[in-house]
Short mmCIF file of C-alpha atoms in Angstrom, two decimals:
data_model
loop_
_atom_site.label_atom_id
_atom_site.label_comp_id
_atom_site.label_asym_id
_atom_site.label_seq_id
_atom_site.Cartn_x
_atom_site.Cartn_y
_atom_site.Cartn_z
CA MET A 1 6.44 6.18 -63.12
CA LEU A 2 4.56 9.19 -64.45
CA ASP A 3 1.23 8.89 -62.68
CA LEU A 4 -1.33 11.69 -62.43
CA THR A 5 -4.15 9.50 -61.15
CA GLY A 6 -6.47 11.48 -58.90
CA LYS A 7 -5.16 14.85 -60.10
CA LYS A 8 -7.61 17.50 -61.29
CA ALA A 9 -6.29 19.36 -64.33
CA LEU A 10 -7.74 22.42 -66.05
CA VAL A 11 -6.63 22.86 -69.66
CA THR A 12 -7.17 26.16 -71.48
CA GLY A 13 -6.57 27.04 -75.11
CA ILE A 14 -7.81 24.02 -77.08
CA ALA A 15 -9.09 25.27 -80.44
CA ASN A 16 -8.77 22.20 -82.68
CA ASN A 17 -6.85 18.95 -83.09
CA ARG A 18 -3.68 20.83 -84.05
CA SER A 19 -3.58 22.85 -80.84
CA ILE A 20 -0.62 22.26 -78.56
CA ALA A 21 -3.16 22.36 -75.72
CA TRP A 22 -4.84 19.34 -77.31
CA GLY A 23 -1.57 17.42 -77.26
CA ILE A 24 -1.12 18.32 -73.59
CA ALA A 25 -4.68 17.33 -72.69
CA GLN A 26 -4.21 13.92 -74.32
CA GLN A 27 -1.01 13.19 -72.38
CA LEU A 28 -2.49 14.35 -69.07
CA HIS A 29 -5.47 12.07 -69.67
CA GLN A 30 -3.20 9.16 -70.57
CA ALA A 31 -1.31 9.71 -67.29
CA GLY A 32 -4.57 9.42 -65.37
CA ALA A 33 -5.57 13.02 -64.67
CA GLU A 34 -9.22 14.05 -64.53
CA LEU A 35 -9.68 16.87 -67.02
CA GLY A 36 -11.50 20.14 -67.10
CA VAL A 37 -11.52 22.09 -70.35
CA THR A 38 -12.38 25.68 -71.16
CA TYR A 39 -13.30 27.11 -74.54
CA LEU A 40 -13.62 30.61 -75.95
CA PRO A 41 -17.32 31.52 -76.09
CA ASP A 42 -18.74 33.09 -79.24
CA ASP A 43 -22.21 34.17 -80.31
CA LYS A 44 -22.77 31.17 -82.56
CA GLY A 45 -21.36 28.57 -80.18
CA ARG A 46 -18.87 27.32 -82.76
CA PHE A 47 -15.99 26.75 -80.35
CA GLU A 48 -18.22 25.08 -77.78
CA LYS A 49 -19.38 22.52 -80.36
CA LYS A 50 -15.99 22.02 -82.01
CA VAL A 51 -13.98 21.71 -78.82
CA GLY A 52 -16.69 19.68 -77.11
CA GLU A 53 -16.69 17.06 -79.86
CA LEU A 54 -12.88 16.95 -79.92
CA VAL A 55 -12.37 16.39 -76.19
CA GLU A 56 -15.28 13.97 -75.75
CA PRO A 57 -12.99 10.90 -75.82
CA LEU A 58 -11.07 12.38 -72.87
CA ALA A 59 -14.27 12.52 -70.81
CA PRO A 60 -13.74 15.93 -69.19
CA THR A 61 -15.85 16.33 -66.07
CA VAL A 62 -15.71 20.13 -66.32
CA PHE A 63 -16.40 21.92 -69.62
CA LEU A 64 -16.79 25.67 -69.35
CA PRO A 65 -16.70 28.90 -71.37
CA CYS A 66 -13.91 31.23 -70.33
CA ASP A 67 -12.89 34.45 -72.02
CA VAL A 68 -9.80 35.52 -70.06
CA GLN A 69 -10.47 39.16 -70.90
CA ASN A 70 -13.69 38.90 -68.90
CA ASP A 71 -12.96 38.87 -65.16
CA GLN A 72 -16.48 37.80 -64.29
CA GLN A 73 -16.19 34.78 -66.54
CA VAL A 74 -12.84 33.85 -65.02
CA ASP A 75 -14.36 34.05 -61.55
CA GLU A 76 -17.32 31.92 -62.64
CA THR A 77 -14.97 29.32 -64.11
CA PHE A 78 -13.07 28.82 -60.88
CA SER A 79 -16.25 28.95 -58.79
CA ALA A 80 -17.59 26.09 -60.90
CA ILE A 81 -14.34 24.15 -60.42
CA ALA A 82 -14.52 24.70 -56.66
CA GLU A 83 -18.10 23.43 -56.62
CA LYS A 84 -17.41 20.41 -58.84
CA TRP A 85 -13.96 19.34 -57.69
CA GLY A 86 -13.29 21.21 -54.43
CA LYS A 87 -9.65 21.64 -55.43
CA LEU A 88 -7.32 22.02 -58.41
CA ASP A 89 -3.96 20.33 -58.94
CA ILE A 90 -2.91 21.38 -62.45
CA LEU A 91 -3.45 24.48 -64.55
CA ILE A 92 -2.41 24.47 -68.22
CA HIS A 93 -2.22 27.93 -69.81
CA CYS A 94 -2.11 27.77 -73.63
CA LEU A 95 -3.49 31.19 -74.47
CA ALA A 96 -2.00 33.71 -76.88
CA PHE A 97 -3.38 36.20 -79.35
CA ALA A 98 -2.21 39.16 -81.39
CA GLN A 99 -3.89 40.96 -84.23
CA LYS A 100 -2.69 39.60 -87.56
CA ASP A 101 -1.60 43.05 -88.77
CA ASP A 102 0.82 43.20 -85.83
CA LEU A 103 2.50 39.91 -86.82
CA SER A 104 4.15 41.21 -89.96
CA GLY A 105 5.91 44.35 -91.10
CA ASP A 106 7.58 46.88 -88.81
CA PHE A 107 7.42 46.26 -85.08
CA SER A 108 7.37 50.02 -84.48
CA ALA A 109 4.05 50.17 -86.36
CA THR A 110 2.32 48.12 -83.65
CA SER A 111 -0.88 49.86 -82.63
CA ARG A 112 -1.54 50.74 -79.01
CA GLN A 113 -4.67 48.59 -79.04
CA GLY A 114 -2.79 45.71 -80.64
CA PHE A 115 -0.02 45.93 -78.06
CA ASN A 116 -2.46 45.99 -75.16
CA THR A 117 -4.48 43.09 -76.54
CA ALA A 118 -1.42 40.90 -77.11
CA LEU A 119 -0.08 41.52 -73.60
CA ASP A 120 -3.49 41.07 -72.00
CA VAL A 121 -4.39 37.75 -73.61
CA SER A 122 -0.92 36.27 -73.96
CA SER A 123 0.70 37.33 -70.68
CA TYR A 124 -1.61 38.89 -68.10
CA SER A 125 -4.06 36.00 -68.44
CA LEU A 126 -1.53 33.67 -66.80
CA THR A 127 -1.30 35.96 -63.78
CA ARG A 128 -5.08 36.26 -63.58
CA LEU A 129 -5.69 32.52 -63.82
CA ALA A 130 -2.93 31.73 -61.33
CA HIS A 131 -4.49 34.18 -58.86
CA SER A 132 -7.80 32.33 -59.09
CA ALA A 133 -6.21 28.89 -59.02
CA LYS A 134 -4.07 29.55 -55.95
CA PRO A 135 -6.83 29.12 -53.32
CA LEU A 136 -7.90 25.84 -54.93
CA MET A 137 -4.41 24.32 -54.96
CA THR A 138 -4.68 23.29 -51.32
CA ASP A 139 -2.42 20.25 -51.78
CA GLY A 140 0.13 22.12 -53.88
CA GLY A 141 0.00 22.14 -57.63
CA ALA A 142 1.60 22.73 -60.99
CA ILE A 143 1.03 25.52 -63.47
CA VAL A 144 2.44 25.20 -67.00
CA THR A 145 2.34 27.78 -69.77
CA LEU A 146 3.60 27.91 -73.36
CA THR A 147 6.21 30.33 -74.62
CA TYR A 148 8.47 30.61 -77.66
CA LEU A 149 12.03 31.56 -78.56
CA GLY A 150 10.74 34.88 -79.94
CA GLY A 151 10.48 36.08 -76.33
CA VAL A 152 14.29 36.13 -75.95
CA LYS A 153 15.56 36.48 -79.53
CA VAL A 154 14.34 38.35 -82.57
CA ILE A 155 12.20 36.18 -84.85
CA PRO A 156 11.00 37.71 -88.14
CA ASN A 157 7.36 38.84 -87.97
CA TYR A 158 6.87 37.64 -84.39
CA ASN A 159 6.93 41.29 -83.33
CA VAL A 160 4.55 42.16 -80.48
CA MET A 161 4.07 38.49 -79.60
CA GLY A 162 7.76 38.34 -78.77
CA VAL A 163 7.26 41.13 -76.25
CA ALA A 164 4.23 39.32 -74.85
CA LYS A 165 6.21 36.08 -74.47
CA ALA A 166 9.04 37.94 -72.74
CA ALA A 167 6.48 39.29 -70.26
CA LEU A 168 5.02 35.81 -69.88
CA GLU A 169 8.40 34.27 -69.05
CA CYS A 170 9.10 36.97 -66.49
CA SER A 171 5.65 36.36 -65.00
CA VAL A 172 6.54 32.67 -64.62
CA ARG A 173 9.48 33.62 -62.42
CA TYR A 174 7.52 36.05 -60.24
CA LEU A 175 4.64 33.59 -59.86
CA ALA A 176 7.05 30.76 -59.02
CA SER A 177 8.53 32.91 -56.26
CA GLU A 178 5.12 33.85 -54.86
CA LEU A 179 3.55 30.41 -55.05
CA GLY A 180 6.55 28.29 -54.12
CA PRO A 181 5.86 28.47 -50.35
CA HIS A 182 2.45 26.96 -51.11
CA ASN A 183 4.12 24.05 -52.95
CA ILE A 184 2.78 25.34 -56.27
CA ARG A 185 5.28 25.12 -59.09
CA VAL A 186 5.16 27.34 -62.20
CA ASN A 187 7.05 26.55 -65.39
CA ALA A 188 6.99 27.32 -69.10
CA ILE A 189 7.60 25.16 -72.15
CA SER A 190 9.26 26.87 -75.10
CA ALA A 191 8.16 24.73 -78.02
CA GLY A 192 9.60 24.82 -81.50
CA PRO A 193 7.36 26.10 -84.29
CA ILE A 194 4.37 23.83 -84.93
CA ARG A 195 1.63 24.17 -87.52
CA THR A 196 -1.31 25.40 -85.42
CA LEU A 197 -4.19 27.81 -85.88
CA ALA A 198 -2.34 30.40 -83.79
CA SER A 199 1.00 30.03 -85.59
CA SER A 200 -0.65 30.40 -88.99
CA ALA A 201 -1.12 34.10 -88.23
CA VAL A 202 2.64 34.66 -88.09
CA GLY A 203 4.03 35.74 -91.44
CA GLY A 204 6.45 33.20 -92.89
CA ILE A 205 5.63 30.44 -90.39
CA LEU A 206 6.31 27.68 -92.94
CA ASP A 207 9.75 29.17 -93.66
CA MET A 208 10.43 29.15 -89.91
CA ILE A 209 9.47 25.49 -89.66
CA HIS A 210 11.63 24.50 -92.62
CA HIS A 211 14.58 26.45 -91.16
CA VAL A 212 14.27 24.57 -87.87
CA GLU A 213 14.09 21.27 -89.72
CA ALA A 214 17.32 22.11 -91.51
CA THR A 215 19.19 23.60 -88.54
CA ALA A 216 18.11 21.93 -85.28
CA PRO A 217 20.39 19.15 -84.01
CA LEU A 218 17.57 16.60 -84.43
CA ARG A 219 16.90 17.92 -87.96
CA ARG A 220 13.17 18.19 -87.36
CA THR A 221 10.64 20.23 -85.50
CA VAL A 222 8.55 18.80 -82.66
CA THR A 223 5.02 17.49 -82.28
CA GLN A 224 2.13 18.41 -80.02
CA VAL A 225 2.50 15.06 -78.28
CA GLU A 226 6.17 15.72 -77.46
CA VAL A 227 5.20 19.03 -75.86
CA GLY A 228 2.38 17.20 -74.09
CA ASN A 229 4.82 14.66 -72.67
CA THR A 230 6.96 17.45 -71.21
CA ALA A 231 3.90 19.14 -69.74
CA ALA A 232 2.82 15.87 -68.10
CA PHE A 233 6.31 15.53 -66.62
CA LEU A 234 6.21 19.09 -65.28
CA CYS A 235 2.84 18.36 -63.68
CA SER A 236 4.04 15.17 -62.02
CA ASP A 237 6.04 14.41 -58.90
CA LEU A 238 8.97 13.51 -61.16
CA SER A 239 9.60 17.26 -61.54
CA SER A 240 9.00 18.15 -57.88
CA GLY A 241 12.21 20.20 -57.67
CA ILE A 242 11.62 22.27 -60.83
CA THR A 243 9.95 25.69 -60.78
CA GLY A 244 10.36 29.08 -62.42
CA GLN A 245 12.00 27.50 -65.47
CA VAL A 246 11.64 27.66 -69.23
CA ILE A 247 12.08 24.17 -70.69
CA TYR A 248 12.96 24.10 -74.41
CA VAL A 249 11.22 21.41 -76.46
CA ASP A 250 12.48 22.39 -79.90
CA SER A 251 14.73 19.58 -81.16
CA GLY A 252 17.67 21.54 -79.76
CA TYR A 253 17.25 24.56 -82.06
CA GLU A 254 17.77 27.04 -79.21
CA ILE A 255 21.41 26.01 -78.71
CA MET A 256 22.47 26.79 -82.28
CA GLY A 257 24.37 29.93 -83.19
CA MET A 258 24.20 29.48 -86.95
#
């Protein structure tokens, strides 16, 4: 029943085979979507090579550099999509970053630069990408981003990223309101802690994972594929009445009080 055949999907944020974005890309591909993938450019081309080799089995027809802090590069990305595809149906936003020093210790010690960087990359980038995607979603569309429980509750060492995720979740609601009349749905997935390159920067991440495994109703954390399955659902017609929501994929951990 879950069929994305003929849909054009842009996936951002793949860094390696542990990335949640990688799990999402695999499930979108399995459902029949045609993929476009962006990577973070660097002087030595390391991400281009690494991500390119990883996604090769998914046969992306668009593969582009995109630094979301560079407006010109964002514009060039969507211009290339318009030229290649003529439209866009799905946008997957899996982008987050905070300086490692701001992911441990006292939250009040967060630097101004660190705060601005975290909010820019982790929250504003969704707004910026949605703005560019909107004109290409001529047949409606689905936008999905990734958040975490630390945006609504205090998680040790999550610090400024929690503030960024709170801003991201609020952005989902405002974007859903704006884009709804265009039949574009915007939702977020709040995944449980997963061992990824990004999560490794959070102090005590392994303790967090073990706590979830001991406390969550399912007595385990989740996998990239499980998050990918939910993303595919949110991008499909099966979720046509869902927008502006945060869907928890965390083995039920969010419901627990103790």
